[in-house]
Amino acid sequence: MKLRIATFNVENLVSRNVYGPRRRPQTAPALAMFDFADPAMRAQAQASMAMTLEDDDRQATALAIAETGADIIALQEVENIGVLAPFMKHYVHAVSDLRYGHLRLLSGNDPRGIDCAFAARRGLVADEAAIVATSYAQASFASLGVYDPALARFGIGPDDRVFNRDCLEIAIDLGDRELTLFICHLKSMGYAADGRDQTRILRRAEACAIRAIVEARFGDGWREANWIVLGDLNDHRFSIGPGGEIVPTLPSGIDPLFEDFAVDVTASLPEIERWTLYHRDREGPEGVPVEHHVQLDHILVSPALAAANPDSRPQIVRRGLGYATPLDPTHPDRSIAWLSTRADRYPRIGWLRPQASDHCPVAVSLTIPKTRRSDRAESVPDPG
């Protein structure tokens, strides 16, 4: 059996103003051009503009999902099923040959209420009971054995929750084979200049927790089981600087997932082609902004799946990114790099907005080997 698997951080797929009742930063540029004497009129114009921008964004998001052609897709930054279901119906199904159902979403720990979600093409399984979702949002550092005393400086104790958002386990019974996904959205690096260094220990604990969950879930047979860790891991192991320079960025908070554990499907691509997010630091040497292309979004497969798919070739979809993101990291002049890639965007894409997301979907086709059910562990870790 071959399945196409994808992951995509869809960037705030919500039904409310995720930034708070009075903050809609995406509307600020256009509103700045007008003078509203009546605050109520300004609020009405802002709400109308926000809905228009959201529609444009979601048209592009849907096109990106359709381009992956995925049978199974892991999503991050989704508010709830009440948002996901109409988005699939009215946006994705309008542009895709695939129809998605089997939706799963469980509430995690994110303070903005954006969670991990799952969708699969209709008919993937005949019985909804064949897909079981388990959240580890309640799991503590102590329960998974990943507490580092250095975390005390953040005011974090052993009994606190390890996941900043969640690790959402999706176990799929495909009849003569099984596939288990661990959909993750790890701690953000933040926007401070030293944010990545300051938060690395938190992502490392999360990565160790994911590893502990997988190893406990499958016992001694974890290497032979069909499992995938995927999602927005919010850290990188190298960056691509101006001119295409590859800069190692180790240590990384996600190193435990790479060290004698999982296999990154994008390893078959040159490093220059693996990036999924463009970041422009506000301040750099001598006041010049520093630009980086980095890979935050990953599909990490078990050793068994890697062995069964030695020639897999992943796809990274970038046509939904705003024009402010240079699609060619090697271009010598970033200020005009977007000019050479205008034909590589979806209709209605803007400079910063509208866009599908600030992240790129990653997709790959995988052959799923038959499962020897006797290899499954008798017990699974307590999710908390």
GROMACS .gro file of C-alpha atoms in nm:
model
  384
    1MET     CA    1   0.000   0.000   0.000
    2LYS     CA    2   0.129   0.343  -0.098
    3LEU     CA    3   0.005   0.660   0.074
    4ARG     CA    4   0.092   1.022   0.021
    5ILE     CA    5   0.159   1.195   0.354
    6ALA     CA    6   0.183   1.570   0.409
    7THR     CA    7   0.230   1.820   0.691
    8PHE     CA    8   0.135   2.187   0.681
    9ASN     CA    9   0.130   2.470   0.936
   10VAL     CA   10  -0.170   2.659   0.798
   11GLU     CA   11  -0.103   2.970   1.012
   12ASN     CA   12  -0.395   3.064   1.236
   13LEU     CA   13  -0.690   2.879   1.079
   14VAL     CA   14  -0.933   3.031   1.327
   15SER     CA   15  -1.283   3.177   1.346
   16ARG     CA   16  -1.186   3.467   1.571
   17ASN     CA   17  -0.922   3.737   1.600
   18VAL     CA   18  -0.634   3.532   1.733
   19TYR     CA   19  -0.444   3.847   1.830
   20GLY     CA   20  -0.717   3.980   2.062
   21PRO     CA   21  -1.034   4.189   2.021
   22ARG     CA   22  -0.858   4.510   1.920
   23ARG     CA   23  -0.555   4.383   1.728
   24ARG     CA   24  -0.567   4.285   1.363
   25PRO     CA   25  -0.213   4.356   1.242
   26GLN     CA   26  -0.283   4.218   0.895
   27THR     CA   27  -0.528   4.504   0.829
   28ALA     CA   28  -0.300   4.785   0.946
   29PRO     CA   29  -0.133   4.876   0.611
   30ALA     CA   30  -0.458   4.948   0.428
   31LEU     CA   31  -0.630   5.113   0.724
   32ALA     CA   32  -0.336   5.348   0.763
   33MET     CA   33  -0.437   5.511   0.434
   34PHE     CA   34  -0.775   5.626   0.566
   35ASP     CA   35  -0.891   5.867   0.835
   36PHE     CA   36  -1.199   5.749   1.024
   37ALA     CA   37  -1.373   6.014   1.228
   38ASP     CA   38  -1.613   5.756   1.368
   39PRO     CA   39  -1.441   5.472   1.562
   40ALA     CA   40  -1.739   5.245   1.493
   41MET     CA   41  -1.696   5.295   1.119
   42ARG     CA   42  -1.327   5.213   1.148
   43ALA     CA   43  -1.405   4.894   1.342
   44GLN     CA   44  -1.660   4.790   1.079
   45ALA     CA   45  -1.415   4.858   0.796
   46GLN     CA   46  -1.145   4.666   0.978
   47ALA     CA   47  -1.369   4.363   1.029
   48SER     CA   48  -1.474   4.365   0.662
   49MET     CA   49  -1.113   4.392   0.550
   50ALA     CA   50  -1.010   4.109   0.783
   51MET     CA   51  -1.274   3.880   0.632
   52THR     CA   52  -1.161   3.967   0.279
   53LEU     CA   53  -0.797   3.900   0.362
   54GLU     CA   54  -0.891   3.575   0.535
   55ASP     CA   55  -1.079   3.461   0.226
   56ASP     CA   56  -0.779   3.537   0.005
   57ASP     CA   57  -0.544   3.361   0.247
   58ARG     CA   58  -0.763   3.050   0.260
   59GLN     CA   59  -0.801   3.031  -0.116
   60ALA     CA   60  -0.421   3.007  -0.130
   61THR     CA   61  -0.405   2.764   0.165
   62ALA     CA   62  -0.647   2.535  -0.015
   63LEU     CA   63  -0.445   2.548  -0.336
   64ALA     CA   64  -0.131   2.450  -0.145
   65ILE     CA   65  -0.309   2.153   0.014
   66ALA     CA   66  -0.448   2.049  -0.323
   67GLU     CA   67  -0.100   2.064  -0.476
   68THR     CA   68   0.033   1.814  -0.222
   69GLY     CA   69  -0.216   1.554  -0.344
   70ALA     CA   70  -0.199   1.402   0.003
   71ASP     CA   71  -0.404   1.106   0.119
   72ILE     CA   72  -0.322   1.201   0.477
   73ILE     CA   73  -0.240   1.549   0.600
   74ALA     CA   74  -0.121   1.668   0.940
   75LEU     CA   75  -0.210   2.029   1.014
   76GLN     CA   76  -0.090   2.276   1.273
   77GLU     CA   77  -0.250   2.600   1.399
   78VAL     CA   78  -0.614   2.495   1.363
   79GLU     CA   79  -0.866   2.630   1.615
   80ASN     CA   80  -1.120   2.346   1.615
   81ILE     CA   81  -1.317   2.100   1.402
   82GLY     CA   82  -1.582   2.369   1.358
   83VAL     CA   83  -1.330   2.568   1.155
   84LEU     CA   84  -1.154   2.277   0.986
   85ALA     CA   85  -1.466   2.109   0.846
   86PRO     CA   86  -1.604   2.415   0.659
   87PHE     CA   87  -1.256   2.506   0.541
   88MET     CA   88  -1.221   2.162   0.382
   89LYS     CA   89  -1.572   2.175   0.236
   90HIS     CA   90  -1.577   2.527   0.095
   91TYR     CA   91  -1.211   2.587   0.011
   92VAL     CA   92  -1.012   2.266  -0.031
   93HIS     CA   93  -1.283   2.063  -0.201
   94ALA     CA   94  -1.344   2.348  -0.444
   95VAL     CA   95  -0.992   2.316  -0.589
   96SER     CA   96  -0.886   1.957  -0.513
   97ASP     CA   97  -0.975   1.627  -0.677
   98LEU     CA   98  -0.953   1.467  -0.331
   99ARG     CA   99  -1.227   1.483  -0.070
  100TYR     CA  100  -1.115   1.488   0.291
  101GLY     CA  101  -1.287   1.349   0.596
  102HIS     CA  102  -1.191   1.143   0.902
  103LEU     CA  103  -1.111   1.474   1.075
  104ARG     CA  104  -0.946   1.461   1.416
  105LEU     CA  105  -0.849   1.745   1.653
  106LEU     CA  106  -0.801   1.743   2.030
  107SER     CA  107  -0.739   2.054   2.238
  108GLY     CA  108  -0.376   2.117   2.330
  109ASN     CA  109  -0.192   2.369   2.547
  110ASP     CA  110  -0.140   2.662   2.313
  111PRO     CA  111  -0.258   2.985   2.483
  112ARG     CA  112  -0.398   3.109   2.151
  113GLY     CA  113  -0.603   2.792   2.109
  114ILE     CA  114  -0.435   2.673   1.791
  115ASP     CA  115  -0.405   2.295   1.781
  116CYS     CA  116  -0.275   2.002   1.580
  117ALA     CA  117  -0.524   1.834   1.346
  118PHE     CA  118  -0.555   1.539   1.111
  119ALA     CA  119  -0.745   1.481   0.787
  120ALA     CA  120  -0.748   1.192   0.540
  121ARG     CA  121  -0.911   1.129   0.208
  122ARG     CA  122  -1.257   0.987   0.239
  123GLY     CA  123  -1.267   0.610   0.219
  124LEU     CA  124  -0.916   0.560   0.352
  125VAL     CA  125  -1.079   0.343   0.617
  126ALA     CA  126  -1.428   0.193   0.610
  127ASP     CA  127  -1.493   0.246   0.980
  128GLU     CA  128  -1.424   0.567   1.172
  129ALA     CA  129  -1.321   0.350   1.467
  130ALA     CA  130  -1.014   0.250   1.266
  131ILE     CA  131  -0.863   0.594   1.336
  132VAL     CA  132  -0.789   0.663   1.702
  133ALA     CA  133  -0.664   1.001   1.824
  134THR     CA  134  -0.473   1.045   2.151
  135SER     CA  135  -0.348   1.375   2.290
  136TYR     CA  136  -0.038   1.400   2.509
  137ALA     CA  137  -0.109   1.761   2.606
  138GLN     CA  138  -0.145   1.659   2.970
  139ALA     CA  139   0.179   1.458   2.984
  140SER     CA  140   0.438   1.591   3.230
  141PHE     CA  141   0.816   1.602   3.214
  142ALA     CA  142   0.830   1.352   3.499
  143SER     CA  143   0.579   1.108   3.349
  144LEU     CA  144   0.789   1.080   3.034
  145GLY     CA  145   1.125   1.094   3.213
  146VAL     CA  146   1.255   1.401   3.030
  147TYR     CA  147   1.294   1.661   3.307
  148ASP     CA  148   1.617   1.861   3.298
  149PRO     CA  149   1.698   2.054   3.621
  150ALA     CA  150   1.804   2.347   3.404
  151LEU     CA  151   1.434   2.398   3.325
  152ALA     CA  152   1.391   2.535   3.678
  153ARG     CA  153   1.517   2.872   3.558
  154PHE     CA  154   1.194   2.900   3.356
  155GLY     CA  155   0.994   2.821   3.667
  156ILE     CA  156   0.920   2.475   3.525
  157GLY     CA  157   0.901   2.175   3.756
  158PRO     CA  158   0.890   1.799   3.688
  159ASP     CA  159   0.512   1.784   3.714
  160ASP     CA  160   0.449   2.060   3.459
  161ARG     CA  161   0.325   1.981   3.110
  162VAL     CA  162   0.606   1.902   2.869
  163PHE     CA  163   0.436   2.007   2.544
  164ASN     CA  164   0.392   2.374   2.472
  165ARG     CA  165   0.118   2.272   2.226
  166ASP     CA  166   0.074   1.898   2.182
  167CYS     CA  167   0.188   1.569   2.042
  168LEU     CA  168  -0.125   1.427   1.878
  169GLU     CA  169  -0.107   1.053   1.814
  170ILE     CA  170  -0.317   0.918   1.527
  171ALA     CA  171  -0.328   0.538   1.508
  172ILE     CA  172  -0.469   0.409   1.179
  173ASP     CA  173  -0.575   0.046   1.130
  174LEU     CA  174  -0.540  -0.026   0.758
  175GLY     CA  175  -0.635  -0.391   0.784
  176ASP     CA  176  -0.320  -0.590   0.721
  177ARG     CA  177  -0.099  -0.299   0.824
  178GLU     CA  178  -0.096  -0.014   1.071
  179LEU     CA  179   0.037   0.339   1.058
  180THR     CA  180   0.081   0.572   1.355
  181LEU     CA  181   0.138   0.945   1.321
  182PHE     CA  182   0.271   1.174   1.591
  183ILE     CA  183   0.165   1.523   1.485
  184CYS     CA  184   0.367   1.790   1.665
  185HIS     CA  185   0.395   2.166   1.698
  186LEU     CA  186   0.691   2.240   1.923
  187LYS     CA  187   0.778   2.547   2.127
  188SER     CA  188   0.831   2.861   1.921
  189MET     CA  189   1.175   3.023   1.902
  190GLY     CA  190   1.013   3.363   1.958
  191TYR     CA  191   1.122   3.688   1.798
  192ALA     CA  192   1.405   3.802   2.027
  193ALA     CA  193   1.758   3.792   1.886
  194ASP     CA  194   1.854   3.517   2.131
  195GLY     CA  195   1.512   3.351   2.129
  196ARG     CA  196   1.631   3.027   1.971
  197ASP     CA  197   1.909   2.981   2.227
  198GLN     CA  198   1.683   3.068   2.520
  199THR     CA  199   1.409   2.824   2.420
  200ARG     CA  200   1.622   2.537   2.285
  201ILE     CA  201   1.606   2.344   2.612
  202LEU     CA  202   1.226   2.341   2.595
  203ARG     CA  203   1.219   2.200   2.242
  204ARG     CA  204   1.483   1.945   2.336
  205ALA     CA  205   1.262   1.824   2.621
  206GLU     CA  206   0.968   1.802   2.380
  207ALA     CA  207   1.178   1.607   2.129
  208CYS     CA  208   1.293   1.368   2.402
  209ALA     CA  209   0.929   1.330   2.509
  210ILE     CA  210   0.821   1.238   2.156
  211ARG     CA  211   1.097   0.981   2.141
  212ALA     CA  212   0.994   0.838   2.478
  213ILE     CA  213   0.631   0.814   2.364
  214VAL     CA  214   0.727   0.629   2.044
  215GLU     CA  215   0.962   0.388   2.221
  216ALA     CA  216   0.704   0.313   2.491
  217ARG     CA  217   0.425   0.281   2.235
  218PHE     CA  218   0.604   0.012   2.033
  219GLY     CA  219   0.841  -0.138   2.289
  220ASP     CA  220   1.150  -0.319   2.164
  221GLY     CA  221   1.000  -0.329   1.815
  222TRP     CA  222   0.992   0.048   1.766
  223ARG     CA  223   1.244   0.031   1.482
  224GLU     CA  224   1.028  -0.217   1.289
  225ALA     CA  225   0.695  -0.034   1.340
  226ASN     CA  226   0.529   0.200   1.091
  227TRP     CA  227   0.535   0.543   1.255
  228ILE     CA  228   0.595   0.901   1.148
  229VAL     CA  229   0.678   1.212   1.352
  230LEU     CA  230   0.570   1.514   1.153
  231GLY     CA  231   0.475   1.876   1.191
  232ASP     CA  232   0.621   2.216   1.270
  233LEU     CA  233   0.916   2.135   1.495
  234ASN     CA  234   1.012   2.504   1.522
  235ASP     CA  235   1.387   2.448   1.503
  236HIS     CA  236   1.647   2.386   1.236
  237ARG     CA  237   1.983   2.215   1.202
  238PHE     CA  238   2.118   2.447   0.933
  239SER     CA  239   2.018   2.770   0.766
  240ILE     CA  240   2.064   2.904   0.415
  241GLY     CA  241   2.219   3.248   0.413
  242PRO     CA  242   2.257   3.507   0.136
  243GLY     CA  243   2.395   3.360  -0.183
  244GLY     CA  244   2.293   3.009  -0.080
  245GLU     CA  245   2.556   2.964   0.193
  246ILE     CA  246   2.475   2.660   0.410
  247VAL     CA  247   2.538   2.748   0.775
  248PRO     CA  248   2.522   2.468   1.039
  249THR     CA  249   2.306   2.567   1.335
  250LEU     CA  250   2.381   2.285   1.577
  251PRO     CA  251   2.304   2.215   1.852
  252SER     CA  252   1.935   2.213   1.776
  253GLY     CA  253   1.644   2.144   2.006
  254ILE     CA  254   1.524   1.868   1.775
  255ASP     CA  255   1.854   1.674   1.768
  256PRO     CA  256   1.715   1.381   1.976
  257LEU     CA  257   1.479   1.296   1.691
  258PHE     CA  258   1.767   1.261   1.446
  259GLU     CA  259   2.021   1.078   1.663
  260ASP     CA  260   1.978   0.704   1.598
  261PHE     CA  261   1.603   0.740   1.585
  262ALA     CA  262   1.404   0.873   1.287
  263VAL     CA  263   1.494   0.944   0.923
  264ASP     CA  264   1.411   1.279   0.763
  265VAL     CA  265   1.251   1.219   0.422
  266THR     CA  266   1.398   1.547   0.293
  267ALA     CA  267   1.749   1.405   0.336
  268SER     CA  268   1.723   1.290  -0.025
  269LEU     CA  269   1.717   1.656  -0.132
  270PRO     CA  270   2.016   1.890  -0.146
  271GLU     CA  271   2.019   2.113   0.162
  272ILE     CA  272   1.953   2.419  -0.052
  273GLU     CA  273   1.613   2.271  -0.146
  274ARG     CA  274   1.489   2.171   0.201
  275TRP     CA  275   1.378   2.506   0.340
  276THR     CA  276   1.015   2.556   0.448
  277LEU     CA  277   1.024   2.905   0.601
  278TYR     CA  278   1.191   3.237   0.525
  279HIS     CA  279   1.292   3.454   0.818
  280ARG     CA  280   1.421   3.810   0.807
  281ASP     CA  281   1.577   3.932   1.129
  282ARG     CA  282   1.486   4.288   1.208
  283GLU     CA  283   1.837   4.372   1.322
  284GLY     CA  284   2.172   4.247   1.205
  285PRO     CA  285   2.534   4.363   1.187
  286GLU     CA  286   2.556   4.737   1.120
  287GLY     CA  287   2.178   4.759   1.112
  288VAL     CA  288   2.146   4.542   0.799
  289PRO     CA  289   1.868   4.280   0.831
  290VAL     CA  290   1.984   3.918   0.822
  291GLU     CA  291   1.792   3.678   0.599
  292HIS     CA  292   1.764   3.304   0.644
  293HIS     CA  293   1.584   3.020   0.471
  294VAL     CA  294   1.534   2.737   0.722
  295GLN     CA  295   1.357   2.403   0.752
  296LEU     CA  296   1.112   2.398   1.042
  297ASP     CA  297   0.861   2.151   0.895
  298HIS     CA  298   0.958   1.786   0.895
  299ILE     CA  299   0.838   1.436   0.808
  300LEU     CA  300   1.050   1.195   1.012
  301VAL     CA  301   0.987   0.827   0.945
  302SER     CA  302   1.069   0.513   1.137
  303PRO     CA  303   1.370   0.302   1.034
  304ALA     CA  304   1.127   0.043   0.891
  305LEU     CA  305   0.950   0.299   0.673
  306ALA     CA  306   1.282   0.446   0.563
  307ALA     CA  307   1.406   0.101   0.459
  308ALA     CA  308   1.084   0.035   0.266
  309ASN     CA  309   1.115   0.367   0.080
  310PRO     CA  310   1.481   0.416  -0.016
  311ASP     CA  311   1.394   0.619  -0.325
  312SER     CA  312   1.121   0.844  -0.183
  313ARG     CA  313   1.134   1.198  -0.316
  314PRO     CA  314   0.958   1.464  -0.105
  315GLN     CA  315   0.777   1.768  -0.241
  316ILE     CA  316   0.791   2.111  -0.078
  317VAL     CA  317   0.514   2.342  -0.199
  318ARG     CA  318   0.616   2.710  -0.207
  319ARG     CA  319   0.372   2.872  -0.449
  320GLY     CA  320   0.156   2.998  -0.164
  321LEU     CA  321   0.426   3.213  -0.005
  322GLY     CA  322   0.404   3.591  -0.026
  323TYR     CA  323   0.627   3.773  -0.273
  324ALA     CA  324   0.838   3.904   0.017
  325THR     CA  325   0.989   3.554   0.037
  326PRO     CA  326   1.263   3.501  -0.225
  327LEU     CA  327   1.203   3.154  -0.370
  328ASP     CA  328   1.563   3.123  -0.483
  329PRO     CA  329   1.801   3.136  -0.183
  330THR     CA  330   2.102   3.153  -0.416
  331HIS     CA  331   1.996   3.476  -0.589
  332PRO     CA  332   2.275   3.731  -0.539
  333ASP     CA  333   2.038   4.025  -0.487
  334ARG     CA  334   1.756   3.939  -0.245
  335SER     CA  335   1.589   4.277  -0.300
  336ILE     CA  336   1.488   4.179  -0.655
  337ALA     CA  337   1.489   3.800  -0.620
  338TRP     CA  338   1.110   3.788  -0.622
  339LEU     CA  339   1.095   3.938  -0.973
  340SER     CA  340   1.228   3.620  -1.131
  341THR     CA  341   0.967   3.405  -0.960
  342ARG     CA  342   0.640   3.590  -1.021
  343ALA     CA  343   0.503   3.303  -1.231
  344ASP     CA  344   0.556   3.062  -0.942
  345ARG     CA  345   0.281   3.199  -0.717
  346TYR     CA  346  -0.087   3.129  -0.691
  347PRO     CA  347  -0.333   3.397  -0.807
  348ARG     CA  348  -0.411   3.673  -0.555
  349ILE     CA  349  -0.087   3.624  -0.360
  350GLY     CA  350   0.041   3.951  -0.215
  351TRP     CA  351   0.369   4.083  -0.079
  352LEU     CA  352   0.310   3.976   0.282
  353ARG     CA  353  -0.064   3.909   0.258
  354PRO     CA  354  -0.256   3.732   0.116
  355GLN     CA  355  -0.053   3.413   0.134
  356ALA     CA  356  -0.125   3.046   0.203
  357SER     CA  357   0.089   3.048   0.518
  358ASP     CA  358   0.433   3.157   0.630
  359HIS     CA  359   0.526   2.785   0.618
  360CYS     CA  360   0.545   2.546   0.324
  361PRO     CA  361   0.365   2.210   0.307
  362VAL     CA  362   0.592   1.906   0.286
  363ALA     CA  363   0.460   1.589   0.117
  364VAL     CA  364   0.599   1.246   0.033
  365SER     CA  365   0.465   0.918  -0.108
  366LEU     CA  366   0.545   0.617   0.109
  367THR     CA  367   0.493   0.245   0.077
  368ILE     CA  368   0.347   0.120   0.407
  369PRO     CA  369   0.476  -0.233   0.486
  370LYS     CA  370   0.250  -0.494   0.639
  371THR     CA  371   0.257  -0.491   1.018
  372ARG     CA  372   0.341  -0.788   1.234
  373ARG     CA  373   0.094  -0.722   1.510
  374SER     CA  374   0.289  -0.932   1.757
  375ASP     CA  375   0.557  -0.659   1.747
  376ARG     CA  376   0.324  -0.407   1.912
  377ALA     CA  377   0.389  -0.317   2.274
  378GLU     CA  378   0.141  -0.449   2.527
  379SER     CA  379   0.099  -0.105   2.681
  380VAL     CA  380   0.131   0.255   2.571
  381PRO     CA  381   0.256   0.553   2.775
  382ASP     CA  382   0.004   0.732   2.992
  383PRO     CA  383  -0.083   1.058   2.810
  384GLY     CA  384  -0.119   1.230   3.143
   0.00000   0.00000   0.00000
